[in-house]
XYZ file of C-alpha atoms in Angstrom:
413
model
C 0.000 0.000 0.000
C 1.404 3.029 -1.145
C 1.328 6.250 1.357
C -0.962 8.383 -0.503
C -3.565 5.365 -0.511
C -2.692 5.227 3.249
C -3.021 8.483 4.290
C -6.128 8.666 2.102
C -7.300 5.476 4.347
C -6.716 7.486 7.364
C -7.388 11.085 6.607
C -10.102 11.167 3.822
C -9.511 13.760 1.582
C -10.097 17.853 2.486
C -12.292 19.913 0.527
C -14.567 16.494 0.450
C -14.390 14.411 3.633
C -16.236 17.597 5.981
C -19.118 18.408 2.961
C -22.094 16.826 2.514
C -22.959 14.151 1.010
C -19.045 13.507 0.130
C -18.402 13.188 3.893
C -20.456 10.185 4.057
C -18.169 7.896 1.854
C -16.053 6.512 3.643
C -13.680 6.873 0.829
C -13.717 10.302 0.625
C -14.080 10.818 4.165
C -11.249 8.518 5.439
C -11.880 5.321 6.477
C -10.683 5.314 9.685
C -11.273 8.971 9.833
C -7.952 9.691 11.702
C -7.427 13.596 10.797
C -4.683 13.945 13.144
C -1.430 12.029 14.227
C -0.209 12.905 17.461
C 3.375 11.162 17.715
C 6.076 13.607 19.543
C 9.432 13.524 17.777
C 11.143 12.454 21.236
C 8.984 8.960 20.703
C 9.615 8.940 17.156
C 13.112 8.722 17.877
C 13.205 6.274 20.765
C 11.685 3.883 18.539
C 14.067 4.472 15.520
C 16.850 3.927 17.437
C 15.230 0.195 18.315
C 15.165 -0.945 14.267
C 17.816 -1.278 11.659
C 20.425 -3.398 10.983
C 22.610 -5.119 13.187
C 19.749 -5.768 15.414
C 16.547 -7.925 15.521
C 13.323 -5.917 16.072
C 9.769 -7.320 17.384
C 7.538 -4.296 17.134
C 4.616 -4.710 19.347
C 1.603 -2.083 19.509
C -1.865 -2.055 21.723
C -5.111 -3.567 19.622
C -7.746 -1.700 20.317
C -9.474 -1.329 17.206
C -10.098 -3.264 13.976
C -8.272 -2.375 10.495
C -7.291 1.043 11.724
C -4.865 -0.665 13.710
C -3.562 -1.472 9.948
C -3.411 1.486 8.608
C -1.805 3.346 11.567
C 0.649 0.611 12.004
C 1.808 1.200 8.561
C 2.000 4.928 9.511
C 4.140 4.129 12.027
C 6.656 1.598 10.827
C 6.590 3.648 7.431
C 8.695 6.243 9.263
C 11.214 3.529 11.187
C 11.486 0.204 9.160
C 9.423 0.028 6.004
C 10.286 -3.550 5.116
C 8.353 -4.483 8.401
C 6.883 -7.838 7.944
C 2.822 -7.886 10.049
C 1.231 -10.473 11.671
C -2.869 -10.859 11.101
C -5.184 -13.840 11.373
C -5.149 -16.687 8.784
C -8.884 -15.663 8.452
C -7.919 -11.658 6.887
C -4.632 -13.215 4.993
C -6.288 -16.242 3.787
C -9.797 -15.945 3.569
C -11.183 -13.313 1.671
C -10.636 -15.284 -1.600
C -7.159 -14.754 -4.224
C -7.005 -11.737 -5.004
C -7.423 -10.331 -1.120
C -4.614 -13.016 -0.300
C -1.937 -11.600 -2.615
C -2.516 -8.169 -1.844
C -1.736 -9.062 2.146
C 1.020 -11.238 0.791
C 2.189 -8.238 -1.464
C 2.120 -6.067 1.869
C 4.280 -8.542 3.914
C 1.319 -9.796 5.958
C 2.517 -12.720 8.144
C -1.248 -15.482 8.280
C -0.928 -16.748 11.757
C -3.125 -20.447 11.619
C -4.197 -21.976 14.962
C -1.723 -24.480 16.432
C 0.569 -24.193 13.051
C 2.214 -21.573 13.686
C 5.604 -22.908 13.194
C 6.189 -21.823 9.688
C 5.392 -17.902 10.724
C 7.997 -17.932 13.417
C 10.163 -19.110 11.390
C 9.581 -16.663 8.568
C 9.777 -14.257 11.331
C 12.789 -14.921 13.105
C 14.844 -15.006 9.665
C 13.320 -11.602 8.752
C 13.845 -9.998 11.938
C 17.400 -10.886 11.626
C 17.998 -9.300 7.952
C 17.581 -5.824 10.020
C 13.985 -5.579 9.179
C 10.725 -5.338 12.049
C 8.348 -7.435 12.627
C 4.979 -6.055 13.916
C 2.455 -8.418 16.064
C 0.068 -7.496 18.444
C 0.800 -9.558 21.646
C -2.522 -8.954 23.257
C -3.771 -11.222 20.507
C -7.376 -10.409 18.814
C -8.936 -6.830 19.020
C -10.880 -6.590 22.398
C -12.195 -2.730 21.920
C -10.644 -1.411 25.191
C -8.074 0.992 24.376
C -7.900 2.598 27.744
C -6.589 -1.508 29.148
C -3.844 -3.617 27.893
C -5.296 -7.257 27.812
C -2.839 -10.500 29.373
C -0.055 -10.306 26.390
C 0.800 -13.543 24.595
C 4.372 -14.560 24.406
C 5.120 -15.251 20.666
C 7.229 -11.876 20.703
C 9.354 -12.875 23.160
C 9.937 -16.307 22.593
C 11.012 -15.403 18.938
C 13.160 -12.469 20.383
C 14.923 -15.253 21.945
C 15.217 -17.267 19.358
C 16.556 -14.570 17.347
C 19.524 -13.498 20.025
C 20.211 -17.261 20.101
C 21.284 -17.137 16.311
C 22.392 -13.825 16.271
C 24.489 -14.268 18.631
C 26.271 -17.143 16.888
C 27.991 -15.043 14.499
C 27.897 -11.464 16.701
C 28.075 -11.684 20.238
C 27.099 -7.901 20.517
C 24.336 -8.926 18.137
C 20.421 -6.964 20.179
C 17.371 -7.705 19.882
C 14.370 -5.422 21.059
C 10.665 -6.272 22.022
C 9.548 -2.332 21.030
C 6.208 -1.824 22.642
C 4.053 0.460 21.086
C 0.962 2.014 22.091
C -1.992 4.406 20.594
C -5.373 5.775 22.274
C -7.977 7.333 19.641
C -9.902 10.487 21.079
C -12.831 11.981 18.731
C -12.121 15.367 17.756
C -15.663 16.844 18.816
C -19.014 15.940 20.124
C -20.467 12.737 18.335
C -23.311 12.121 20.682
C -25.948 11.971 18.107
C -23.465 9.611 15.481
C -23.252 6.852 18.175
C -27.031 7.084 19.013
C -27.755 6.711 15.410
C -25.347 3.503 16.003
C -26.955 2.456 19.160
C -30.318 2.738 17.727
C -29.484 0.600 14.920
C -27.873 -2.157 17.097
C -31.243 -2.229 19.558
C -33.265 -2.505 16.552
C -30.349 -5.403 15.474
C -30.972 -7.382 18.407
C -34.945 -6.946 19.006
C -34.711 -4.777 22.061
C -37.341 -2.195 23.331
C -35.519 0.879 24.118
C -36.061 2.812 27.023
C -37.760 6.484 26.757
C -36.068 8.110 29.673
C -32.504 6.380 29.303
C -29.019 8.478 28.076
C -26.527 7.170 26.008
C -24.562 5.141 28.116
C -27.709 3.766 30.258
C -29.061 2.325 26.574
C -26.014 0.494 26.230
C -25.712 -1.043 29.489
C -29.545 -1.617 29.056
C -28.362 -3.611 25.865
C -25.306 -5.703 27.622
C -28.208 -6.374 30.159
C -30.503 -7.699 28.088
C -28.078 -9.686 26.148
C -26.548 -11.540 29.314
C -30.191 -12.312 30.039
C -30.363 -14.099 27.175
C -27.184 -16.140 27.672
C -28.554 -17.226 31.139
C -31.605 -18.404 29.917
C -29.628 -20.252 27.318
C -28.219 -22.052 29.901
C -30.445 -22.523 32.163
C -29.635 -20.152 34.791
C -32.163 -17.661 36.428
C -31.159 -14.065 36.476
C -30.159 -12.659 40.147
C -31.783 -9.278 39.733
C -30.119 -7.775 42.879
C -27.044 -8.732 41.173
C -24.733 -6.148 39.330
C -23.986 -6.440 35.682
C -20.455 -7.708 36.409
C -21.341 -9.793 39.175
C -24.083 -11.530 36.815
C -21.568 -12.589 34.227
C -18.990 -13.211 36.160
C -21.936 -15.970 37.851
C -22.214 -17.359 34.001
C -18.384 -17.571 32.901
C -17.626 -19.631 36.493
C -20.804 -22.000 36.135
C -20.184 -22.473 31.836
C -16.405 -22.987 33.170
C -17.582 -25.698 35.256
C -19.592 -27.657 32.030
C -16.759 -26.889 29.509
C -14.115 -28.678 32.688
C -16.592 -31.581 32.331
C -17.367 -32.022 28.903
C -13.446 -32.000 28.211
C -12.852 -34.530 31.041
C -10.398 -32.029 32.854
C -8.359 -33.986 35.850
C -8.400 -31.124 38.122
C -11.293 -28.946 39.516
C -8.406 -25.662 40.624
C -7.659 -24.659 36.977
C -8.821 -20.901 35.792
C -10.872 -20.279 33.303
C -7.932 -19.282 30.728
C -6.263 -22.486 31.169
C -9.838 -24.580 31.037
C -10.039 -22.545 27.276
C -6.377 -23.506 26.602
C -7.504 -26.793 26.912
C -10.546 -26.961 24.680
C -8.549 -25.577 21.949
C -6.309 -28.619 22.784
C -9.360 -31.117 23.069
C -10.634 -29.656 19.561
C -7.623 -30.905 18.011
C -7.135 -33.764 18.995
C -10.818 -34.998 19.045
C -11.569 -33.586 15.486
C -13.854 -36.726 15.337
C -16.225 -36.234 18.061
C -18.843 -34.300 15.779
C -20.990 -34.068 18.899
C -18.136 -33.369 21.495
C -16.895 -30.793 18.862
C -20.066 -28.843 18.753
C -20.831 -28.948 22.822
C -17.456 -27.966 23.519
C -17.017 -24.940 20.713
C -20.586 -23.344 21.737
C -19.282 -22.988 25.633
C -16.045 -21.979 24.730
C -17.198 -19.357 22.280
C -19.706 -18.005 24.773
C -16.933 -17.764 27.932
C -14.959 -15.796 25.370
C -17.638 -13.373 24.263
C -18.571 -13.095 27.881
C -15.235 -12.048 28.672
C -14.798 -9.313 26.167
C -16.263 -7.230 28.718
C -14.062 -7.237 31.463
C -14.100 -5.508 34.657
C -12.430 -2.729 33.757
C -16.237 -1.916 32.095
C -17.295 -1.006 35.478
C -13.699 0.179 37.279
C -14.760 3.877 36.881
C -17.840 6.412 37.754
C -17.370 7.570 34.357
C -17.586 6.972 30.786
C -16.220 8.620 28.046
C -17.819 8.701 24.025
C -14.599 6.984 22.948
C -15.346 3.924 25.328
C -19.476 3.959 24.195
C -18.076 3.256 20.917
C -16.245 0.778 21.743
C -18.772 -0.918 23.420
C -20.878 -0.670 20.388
C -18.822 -1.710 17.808
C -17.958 -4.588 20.003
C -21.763 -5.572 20.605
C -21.461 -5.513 17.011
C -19.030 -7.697 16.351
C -19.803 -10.559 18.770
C -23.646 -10.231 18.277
C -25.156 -8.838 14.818
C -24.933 -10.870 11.886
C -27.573 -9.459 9.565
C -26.381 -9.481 6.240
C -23.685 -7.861 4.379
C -23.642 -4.476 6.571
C -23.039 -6.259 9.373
C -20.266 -7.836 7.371
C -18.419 -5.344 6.759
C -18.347 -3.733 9.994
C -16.177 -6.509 11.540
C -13.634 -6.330 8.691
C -13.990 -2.420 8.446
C -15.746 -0.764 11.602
C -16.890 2.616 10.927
C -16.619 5.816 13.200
C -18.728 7.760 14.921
C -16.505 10.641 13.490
C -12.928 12.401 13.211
C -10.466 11.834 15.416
C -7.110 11.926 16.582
C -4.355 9.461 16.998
C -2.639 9.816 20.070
C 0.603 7.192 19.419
C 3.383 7.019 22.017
C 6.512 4.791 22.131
C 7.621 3.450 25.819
C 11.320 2.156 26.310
C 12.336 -0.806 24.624
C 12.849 -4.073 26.426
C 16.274 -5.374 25.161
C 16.218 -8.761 24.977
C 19.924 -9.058 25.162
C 20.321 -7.420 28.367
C 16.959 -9.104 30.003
C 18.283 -11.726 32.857
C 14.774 -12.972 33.616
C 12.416 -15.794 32.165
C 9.734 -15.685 29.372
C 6.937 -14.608 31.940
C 9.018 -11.912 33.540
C 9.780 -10.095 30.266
C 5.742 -10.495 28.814
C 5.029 -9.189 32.441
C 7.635 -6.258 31.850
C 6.048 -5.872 28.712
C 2.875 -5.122 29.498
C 3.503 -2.914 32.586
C 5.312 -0.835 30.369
C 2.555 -0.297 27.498
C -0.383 -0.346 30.233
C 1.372 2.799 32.319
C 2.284 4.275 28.798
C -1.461 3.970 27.683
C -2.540 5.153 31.446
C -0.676 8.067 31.133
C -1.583 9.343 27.926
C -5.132 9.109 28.944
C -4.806 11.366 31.946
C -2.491 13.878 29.466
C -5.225 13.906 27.420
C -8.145 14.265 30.545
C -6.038 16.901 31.838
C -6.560 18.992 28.360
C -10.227 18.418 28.157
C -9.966 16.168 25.550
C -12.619 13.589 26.509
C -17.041 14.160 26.793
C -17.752 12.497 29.817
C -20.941 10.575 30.850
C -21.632 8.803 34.483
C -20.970 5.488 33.873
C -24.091 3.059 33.989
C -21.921 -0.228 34.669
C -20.535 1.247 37.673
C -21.957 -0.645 40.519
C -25.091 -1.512 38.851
């Protein structure tokens, strides 16, 4: 992708993407709609000075949005390693048919397949040590929270590792960096009445009355609600009314971690619920002929997960900003409306509310090199260093009135 198409992607283009009806094509009016890029030189740099040769470089941003995490990670290693190779999901590299395929292949897109991912590392680790990046997102699959840093997966490391190992067969000075970085998107004005456009159309979606007298943010709770009433009564569970939102699924992922343990014949009642999931995917392999088994086992596993997507940091604060209504939106969206092509193509290219700005910042680099500790140490490092780089830009950006805010409907209800 060349970086007029890119910045076209992003930014729209002026004279068109603010006048009606232009500025409701999303090809005229950017895709993303990202009309600003906030990176400070002094982060710019620090991140340069990670890639290049003579070194091995894992690039590793937040995910807290779909495809315009593409198009601003492009922006970014654009300016410090353009040969960067990407990581995405077999399903974007591989499944959109031929022609989608060798345009990601054309753009250095690295499929990562389920439990076969030996050829990627691989492909990695010997590009990573020709001097160029490699980009993958170690918190895994996009969980719309950009104000949290989900549990980060180790691949980055452990191929870091690898890399120093054979680097340093041939240069014992020979680095390797893990170079976190991280982005928050903040909407450059009000777009109260864009998201309840959006919130309207999701209610209407998923069959749900809406309330007259409800705000924003009490219409989406009202909707997460409704739709965790429907999983309990899926399963079987009566609804604990005095209960809290969180509390309530919190009730369903324990008790649906208790029939997944048993369906998969797990030896050992003590195991959390992420290990219990690590071992379904494992039990789906290896009992690919167990139609039956297969299908009881995939439907709990796939409702824990959805379940999960809304963690407690939903309800961690009295407030609620527009940025994190959207988010909850277009991740109701994604896990719940499937009608038709529309809803199609708002899990492979999400829309906005409106323009915004992209806040990026770069925290230190965790030299791999010069790291004493184990595999979970440096993943724990990690992630304390993106989540108090993401924390911080937040409260920059709080400070400077950047954010609309809204009381908060999850918290304590």
């Amino acid at each position: 992708m060349t970086s007029v198409n890119r910045i076209v992607m992003l930014r729209g283009i002026p004279g068109f993407r603010d006048l009606l009806p232009f500025n409701r094509l999303a090809g005229l009016r950017g895709v993303s709609n990202v009309r600003h890029i906030d990176l400070p030189d002094a982060d710019l740099e620090r991140l340069k000075a990670s890639c290049g040769t003579g070194k091995a470089t894992f690039i590793t941003p937040n995910h807290p949005e779909f495809f315009t995490d593409w198009m601003i990670d492009k922006e970014i290693v654009s300016q410090v390693s353009p040969l960067t190779a990407s990581w995405a999901t077999n399903g974007v590299v591989n499944g959109l048919g031929r022609i989608m395929q060798k345009f990601w292949l054309a753009n250095n897109l690295i499929a990562q397949i389920p439990g076969n991912s030996g050829a990627a590392k691989e492909h990695s680790v010997a590009w990573a040590l020709k001097g160029h990046g490699v980009l993958l997102h170690p918190e895994g699959g996009v969980g719309w929270h950009a104000n949290v840093v989900a549990p980060l997966l180790p691949g980055a490391v452990e191929m870091g590792l690898e890399a120093l190992r054979r680097g340093r067969a041939t240069d014992p000075d020979f680095r390797v960096w893990i170079a976190p970085v991280v982005w928050k998107l903040a909407f450059t004005g009000n777009v109260e009445a864009a998201l309840a456009k959006e919130c309207a159309y999701v209610e209407k979606s998923l069959k749900m009355e809406r309330q007259a007298t409800d705000t924003l943010p009490q219409r989406v709770h009202h909707v997460y609600s409704t739709l965790l009433t429907r999983d309990e009564a899926a399963c079987g569970i009566q609804s604990d009314e005095g209960a809290t939102y969180a509390e309530r699924r919190k009730a369903l992922v324990t008790e649906l971690g208790h029939r997944l343990r048993e369906s998969i014949s797990a030896d050992t009642a003590s195991i959390d619920t992420a290990e219990i999931l690590r071992r379904a995917r494992r039990w789906q392999r290896e009992k690919a002929g167990d139609a039956d088994g297969q299908k009881e086992v995939r439907a709990l596993a796939d409702t824990i997960q959805r379940l999960q997507r809304v963690g407690t940091w939903a309800s961690a604060n009295p407030r609620i900003t527009q940025e994190e209504i959207a988010e909850h939106l277009k991740r109701i969206r994604n896990d719940y409306c499937r009608n038709g092509l529309r809803d199609t193509m708002n899990r492979f290219v999400p829309q906005p509310a409106g323009p915004r700005c992209a806040h990026i910042r770069v925290p230190e680099a965790l030299g791999l090199h010069a790291y004493a500790g184990s595999i979970d140490d440096a993943v724990a490092e990690l992630h304390r260093r993106m989540q108090e780089t993401v924390t911080s830009t937040v409260t920059e950006l709080a400070a400077k009135g950047s954010f609309i805010f809204y009381p908060n409907p999850f918290y304590r209800h």
